[in-house]
Amino acid sequence: MIMSRILVVDDESSIRLLYSHELADEGYEIATAANAADAVELLRRDDFDLILLDIKLKNESGLELLQRIVKERHNLPVILCTAFSCYKDDFSAWLADGYVVKSSDLQELKDEIRRVLAKKSSRGTTHKQM
């Protein structure tokens, strides 16, 4: 079985660590980035099946990075993970394939990951470098 590769982009190290452990336990291969620049560098070097993206990042907002990803790697699904539900109504957040408000219970996130990856595999994808 081929593991799905997920890139977690979040400026909080505790969130990156939590998601890494929890999602690895679910059978995913995880890479992490603390900011947009690191994420772009990883996307240039590696292929991923999904990105979990925080909206509030240092130096560049997650919504700005989302726009770059959609423009340059339009087949790469992105789930926004944020502590703020108010961004769900932001037009630029609509570019994401999913939206999850951070919680200590990761079941909603895990369910959303499965939903988005199932949708991706049903439509097929091609990778395009950033």
PDB file of C-alpha atoms in Angstrom:
ATOM      1  CA  MET A   1       0.000   0.000   0.000  1.00  0.00           C
ATOM      2  CA  ILE A   2       1.333   3.421  -0.960  1.00  0.00           C
ATOM      3  CA  MET A   3       1.249   5.923   1.888  1.00  0.00           C
ATOM      4  CA  SER A   4      -0.143   9.358   1.215  1.00  0.00           C
ATOM      5  CA  ARG A   5       2.385  12.123   1.815  1.00  0.00           C
ATOM      6  CA  ILE A   6       1.136  15.117   3.777  1.00  0.00           C
ATOM      7  CA  LEU A   7       2.905  18.436   4.265  1.00  0.00           C
ATOM      8  CA  VAL A   8       1.957  20.181   7.514  1.00  0.00           C
ATOM      9  CA  VAL A   9       2.592  23.947   7.399  1.00  0.00           C
ATOM     10  CA  ASP A  10       2.180  25.598  10.808  1.00  0.00           C
ATOM     11  CA  ASP A  11       4.323  28.072  12.739  1.00  0.00           C
ATOM     12  CA  GLU A  12       3.529  26.391  16.077  1.00  0.00           C
ATOM     13  CA  SER A  13       6.002  23.596  16.757  1.00  0.00           C
ATOM     14  CA  SER A  14       3.561  21.858  19.125  1.00  0.00           C
ATOM     15  CA  ILE A  15       0.967  21.603  16.346  1.00  0.00           C
ATOM     16  CA  ARG A  16       3.528  20.286  13.854  1.00  0.00           C
ATOM     17  CA  LEU A  17       4.625  17.670  16.396  1.00  0.00           C
ATOM     18  CA  LEU A  18       1.057  16.669  17.329  1.00  0.00           C
ATOM     19  CA  TYR A  19      -0.068  16.350  13.701  1.00  0.00           C
ATOM     20  CA  SER A  20       3.113  14.458  12.789  1.00  0.00           C
ATOM     21  CA  HIS A  21       2.596  11.831  15.478  1.00  0.00           C
ATOM     22  CA  GLU A  22      -1.168  11.492  15.110  1.00  0.00           C
ATOM     23  CA  LEU A  23      -1.150  11.314  11.319  1.00  0.00           C
ATOM     24  CA  ALA A  24       1.847   8.973  11.179  1.00  0.00           C
ATOM     25  CA  ASP A  25      -0.162   6.654  13.453  1.00  0.00           C
ATOM     26  CA  GLU A  26      -2.903   6.790  10.784  1.00  0.00           C
ATOM     27  CA  GLY A  27      -0.396   5.564   8.188  1.00  0.00           C
ATOM     28  CA  TYR A  28       0.540   8.837   6.491  1.00  0.00           C
ATOM     29  CA  GLU A  29       4.060   9.995   5.692  1.00  0.00           C
ATOM     30  CA  ILE A  30       4.480  13.481   7.184  1.00  0.00           C
ATOM     31  CA  ALA A  31       6.782  16.397   6.409  1.00  0.00           C
ATOM     32  CA  THR A  32       6.551  19.718   8.213  1.00  0.00           C
ATOM     33  CA  ALA A  33       7.321  23.353   7.512  1.00  0.00           C
ATOM     34  CA  ALA A  34       7.285  26.242   9.992  1.00  0.00           C
ATOM     35  CA  ASN A  35       6.666  28.957   7.400  1.00  0.00           C
ATOM     36  CA  ALA A  36       5.714  29.629   3.789  1.00  0.00           C
ATOM     37  CA  ALA A  37       9.312  29.792   2.541  1.00  0.00           C
ATOM     38  CA  ASP A  38      10.122  26.360   3.987  1.00  0.00           C
ATOM     39  CA  ALA A  39       6.892  24.974   2.528  1.00  0.00           C
ATOM     40  CA  VAL A  40       7.709  26.286  -0.956  1.00  0.00           C
ATOM     41  CA  GLU A  41      11.186  24.764  -0.749  1.00  0.00           C
ATOM     42  CA  LEU A  42       9.746  21.366   0.236  1.00  0.00           C
ATOM     43  CA  LEU A  43       7.197  21.583  -2.571  1.00  0.00           C
ATOM     44  CA  ARG A  44      10.000  22.226  -5.064  1.00  0.00           C
ATOM     45  CA  ARG A  45      11.930  19.150  -3.884  1.00  0.00           C
ATOM     46  CA  ASP A  46       9.167  16.629  -3.152  1.00  0.00           C
ATOM     47  CA  ASP A  47       5.705  15.557  -4.215  1.00  0.00           C
ATOM     48  CA  PHE A  48       2.895  15.562  -1.689  1.00  0.00           C
ATOM     49  CA  ASP A  49      -0.656  14.285  -1.814  1.00  0.00           C
ATOM     50  CA  LEU A  50      -2.094  16.911   0.527  1.00  0.00           C
ATOM     51  CA  ILE A  51      -1.162  20.055   2.435  1.00  0.00           C
ATOM     52  CA  LEU A  52      -2.462  20.982   5.887  1.00  0.00           C
ATOM     53  CA  LEU A  53      -2.046  24.742   6.040  1.00  0.00           C
ATOM     54  CA  ASP A  54      -2.417  27.139   8.959  1.00  0.00           C
ATOM     55  CA  ILE A  55      -3.813  30.555   8.028  1.00  0.00           C
ATOM     56  CA  LYS A  56      -1.798  32.558  10.565  1.00  0.00           C
ATOM     57  CA  LEU A  57       1.869  32.159   9.619  1.00  0.00           C
ATOM     58  CA  LYS A  58       4.775  34.483  10.249  1.00  0.00           C
ATOM     59  CA  ASN A  59       5.973  36.588   7.276  1.00  0.00           C
ATOM     60  CA  GLU A  60       3.363  35.335   4.773  1.00  0.00           C
ATOM     61  CA  SER A  61      -0.228  34.405   5.535  1.00  0.00           C
ATOM     62  CA  GLY A  62      -1.464  30.926   4.827  1.00  0.00           C
ATOM     63  CA  LEU A  63      -4.069  32.438   2.509  1.00  0.00           C
ATOM     64  CA  GLU A  64      -1.300  34.035   0.414  1.00  0.00           C
ATOM     65  CA  LEU A  65       0.513  30.707   0.262  1.00  0.00           C
ATOM     66  CA  LEU A  66      -2.749  28.974  -0.652  1.00  0.00           C
ATOM     67  CA  GLN A  67      -3.122  31.297  -3.655  1.00  0.00           C
ATOM     68  CA  ARG A  68       0.421  30.439  -4.797  1.00  0.00           C
ATOM     69  CA  ILE A  69      -0.213  26.716  -4.409  1.00  0.00           C
ATOM     70  CA  VAL A  70      -3.492  26.854  -6.326  1.00  0.00           C
ATOM     71  CA  LYS A  71      -1.841  28.861  -9.116  1.00  0.00           C
ATOM     72  CA  GLU A  72       1.275  26.704  -9.434  1.00  0.00           C
ATOM     73  CA  ARG A  73       0.113  23.250  -8.278  1.00  0.00           C
ATOM     74  CA  HIS A  74      -3.613  23.375  -8.900  1.00  0.00           C
ATOM     75  CA  ASN A  75      -4.112  19.611  -8.465  1.00  0.00           C
ATOM     76  CA  LEU A  76      -2.560  19.559  -4.993  1.00  0.00           C
ATOM     77  CA  PRO A  77      -5.347  19.584  -2.393  1.00  0.00           C
ATOM     78  CA  VAL A  78      -5.085  21.906   0.611  1.00  0.00           C
ATOM     79  CA  ILE A  79      -6.962  21.766   3.904  1.00  0.00           C
ATOM     80  CA  LEU A  80      -6.864  24.952   5.938  1.00  0.00           C
ATOM     81  CA  CYS A  81      -6.378  24.267   9.656  1.00  0.00           C
ATOM     82  CA  THR A  82      -6.874  27.297  11.832  1.00  0.00           C
ATOM     83  CA  ALA A  83      -7.931  28.335  15.302  1.00  0.00           C
ATOM     84  CA  PHE A  84     -10.284  30.891  13.754  1.00  0.00           C
ATOM     85  CA  SER A  85     -13.650  29.937  12.274  1.00  0.00           C
ATOM     86  CA  CYS A  86     -14.142  33.491  10.923  1.00  0.00           C
ATOM     87  CA  TYR A  87     -11.880  32.858   7.926  1.00  0.00           C
ATOM     88  CA  LYS A  88     -14.307  30.281   6.576  1.00  0.00           C
ATOM     89  CA  ASP A  89     -16.263  33.170   5.047  1.00  0.00           C
ATOM     90  CA  ASP A  90     -13.151  34.765   3.512  1.00  0.00           C
ATOM     91  CA  PHE A  91     -13.346  34.449  -0.264  1.00  0.00           C
ATOM     92  CA  SER A  92      -9.691  33.417  -0.588  1.00  0.00           C
ATOM     93  CA  ALA A  93     -10.257  30.530   1.864  1.00  0.00           C
ATOM     94  CA  TRP A  94     -12.741  29.081  -0.617  1.00  0.00           C
ATOM     95  CA  LEU A  95      -9.800  28.044  -2.782  1.00  0.00           C
ATOM     96  CA  ALA A  96      -8.994  25.318  -0.238  1.00  0.00           C
ATOM     97  CA  ASP A  97     -10.374  21.800  -0.541  1.00  0.00           C
ATOM     98  CA  GLY A  98     -11.258  21.725   3.152  1.00  0.00           C
ATOM     99  CA  TYR A  99     -11.411  23.852   6.281  1.00  0.00           C
ATOM    100  CA  VAL A 100     -10.990  22.591   9.846  1.00  0.00           C
ATOM    101  CA  VAL A 101     -10.994  24.600  13.049  1.00  0.00           C
ATOM    102  CA  LYS A 102      -8.178  23.362  15.293  1.00  0.00           C
ATOM    103  CA  SER A 103      -9.293  21.272  18.230  1.00  0.00           C
ATOM    104  CA  SER A 104      -7.749  18.932  20.775  1.00  0.00           C
ATOM    105  CA  ASP A 105      -9.909  16.228  19.173  1.00  0.00           C
ATOM    106  CA  LEU A 106      -8.320  15.476  15.814  1.00  0.00           C
ATOM    107  CA  GLN A 107     -11.138  13.258  14.547  1.00  0.00           C
ATOM    108  CA  GLU A 108     -12.659  15.998  12.362  1.00  0.00           C
ATOM    109  CA  LEU A 109      -9.236  16.673  10.819  1.00  0.00           C
ATOM    110  CA  LYS A 110      -8.616  12.974  10.173  1.00  0.00           C
ATOM    111  CA  ASP A 111     -12.067  12.603   8.601  1.00  0.00           C
ATOM    112  CA  GLU A 112     -11.469  15.644   6.381  1.00  0.00           C
ATOM    113  CA  ILE A 113      -8.086  14.278   5.279  1.00  0.00           C
ATOM    114  CA  ARG A 114      -9.692  10.970   4.290  1.00  0.00           C
ATOM    115  CA  ARG A 115     -12.491  12.799   2.428  1.00  0.00           C
ATOM    116  CA  VAL A 116     -10.124  15.053   0.479  1.00  0.00           C
ATOM    117  CA  LEU A 117      -7.690  12.247  -0.382  1.00  0.00           C
ATOM    118  CA  ALA A 118     -10.570  10.021  -1.556  1.00  0.00           C
ATOM    119  CA  LYS A 119     -11.838  12.852  -3.761  1.00  0.00           C
ATOM    120  CA  LYS A 120      -8.310  13.394  -5.124  1.00  0.00           C
ATOM    121  CA  SER A 121      -7.800   9.727  -5.978  1.00  0.00           C
ATOM    122  CA  SER A 122     -11.170   9.550  -7.714  1.00  0.00           C
ATOM    123  CA  ARG A 123     -10.313  12.430 -10.059  1.00  0.00           C
ATOM    124  CA  GLY A 124      -6.632  11.548 -10.572  1.00  0.00           C
ATOM    125  CA  THR A 125      -3.802  14.060 -10.349  1.00  0.00           C
ATOM    126  CA  THR A 126      -0.661  15.193 -12.007  1.00  0.00           C
ATOM    127  CA  HIS A 127       2.156  16.869 -10.138  1.00  0.00           C
ATOM    128  CA  LYS A 128       3.448  20.211 -11.302  1.00  0.00           C
ATOM    129  CA  GLN A 129       6.532  21.743  -9.722  1.00  0.00           C
ATOM    130  CA  MET A 130       6.399  25.129  -8.013  1.00  0.00           C
TER     131      MET A 130
END
